[in-house]
XYZ file of C-alpha atoms in Angstrom:
112
model
C 11.332 -11.010 1.429
C 12.295 -11.428 -2.190
C 14.966 -9.485 -4.060
C 12.513 -7.349 -6.060
C 10.769 -6.217 -2.914
C 14.084 -5.227 -1.296
C 14.988 -3.122 -4.352
C 11.594 -1.400 -4.236
C 11.913 -0.782 -0.480
C 15.239 0.994 -1.036
C 13.795 3.122 -3.815
C 10.828 4.130 -1.674
C 13.070 4.915 1.282
C 14.936 7.427 -0.920
C 11.680 9.320 -1.560
C 10.505 9.156 2.042
C 7.966 6.292 2.018
C 7.778 3.064 3.952
C 6.308 -0.257 2.937
C 3.932 -1.645 5.503
C 2.192 -4.949 5.932
C -1.539 -4.789 6.680
C -0.751 -5.368 10.379
C 1.827 -2.587 10.527
C -0.411 -0.122 8.690
C -3.356 -0.845 10.998
C -1.111 -0.371 14.048
C 0.182 2.986 12.767
C -3.277 4.224 11.799
C -4.876 3.068 15.059
C -2.176 4.619 17.235
C -2.716 8.152 15.852
C -6.141 9.723 16.512
C -5.516 12.250 13.706
C -6.348 9.459 11.248
C -9.747 8.593 12.786
C -12.684 9.458 10.529
C -10.305 10.630 7.809
C -10.355 9.281 4.268
C -7.098 7.532 3.618
C -5.700 6.438 0.267
C -4.072 3.037 0.576
C -1.892 1.656 -2.193
C -1.440 -2.084 -2.150
C 1.351 -3.700 -4.088
C 1.104 -7.480 -4.007
C 4.047 -9.729 -4.720
C 4.068 -13.458 -5.259
C 3.168 -15.490 -8.295
C 1.680 -12.349 -9.830
C 2.402 -8.680 -9.280
C -0.658 -6.535 -8.691
C -1.381 -2.911 -7.802
C -4.575 -1.803 -6.082
C -5.712 1.555 -4.784
C -8.305 1.785 -2.052
C -9.930 4.811 -0.346
C -11.112 4.012 3.190
C -12.286 5.892 6.223
C -10.489 4.889 9.407
C -12.565 3.817 12.369
C -11.355 3.299 15.916
C -12.864 -0.175 16.128
C -11.027 -1.675 13.154
C -9.441 -5.037 13.767
C -7.160 -6.588 11.172
C -9.879 -8.626 9.461
C -12.270 -5.630 9.284
C -9.441 -3.399 8.060
C -8.556 -5.859 5.296
C -12.237 -6.265 4.278
C -12.774 -2.502 4.170
C -9.701 -2.061 1.966
C -10.911 -4.775 -0.420
C -14.461 -3.385 -0.479
C -13.248 0.097 -1.433
C -10.835 -0.650 -4.290
C -10.971 2.221 -6.789
C -8.496 0.740 -9.267
C -6.523 -2.440 -9.788
C -3.942 -3.648 -12.300
C -2.082 -6.903 -12.816
C 1.545 -6.890 -14.044
C 3.262 -9.844 -15.689
C 6.769 -8.464 -15.250
C 8.255 -7.440 -11.934
C 10.128 -4.538 -13.585
C 6.851 -2.894 -14.645
C 5.379 -3.468 -11.180
C 8.382 -2.019 -9.331
C 8.544 1.033 -11.625
C 4.832 1.692 -10.902
C 5.443 1.419 -7.163
C 8.402 3.789 -7.333
C 6.496 6.284 -9.496
C 3.586 6.329 -7.070
C 5.871 6.924 -4.129
C 7.814 9.664 -5.910
C 4.844 11.537 -7.317
C 2.257 11.073 -4.596
C 1.747 14.096 -2.341
C -1.334 12.939 -0.410
C -1.218 13.529 3.313
C -2.813 10.223 4.278
C -1.125 7.545 2.271
C 0.249 4.188 3.230
C 1.905 1.781 0.869
C 1.288 -1.827 1.734
C 2.919 -4.944 0.411
C 1.005 -8.140 0.915
C 3.103 -11.191 0.109
C 0.957 -14.008 -1.240
């Protein structure tokens, strides 16, 4: 993982959030039946050549595999923003973690 991502992970840890990959988030959501048929807000922070933020609202299903989970997230994007500077991106990620009080929220980083 890159340096920026490590800094963001530490900031999020201080406010009680965890960064998940798509695989880890699906595993956590699938292992807890309380999440089934619930609407879940998923915040995706992509790192790589560009820095992007996306928010998706999905309903968990018990038959989700990784590909279906990823497709459902992409199909239900409610907002998206591209950042040119990592400092703006990491501040946005930290702000969302600090201010977000939703019960069903997972923050996902997808390294591209």
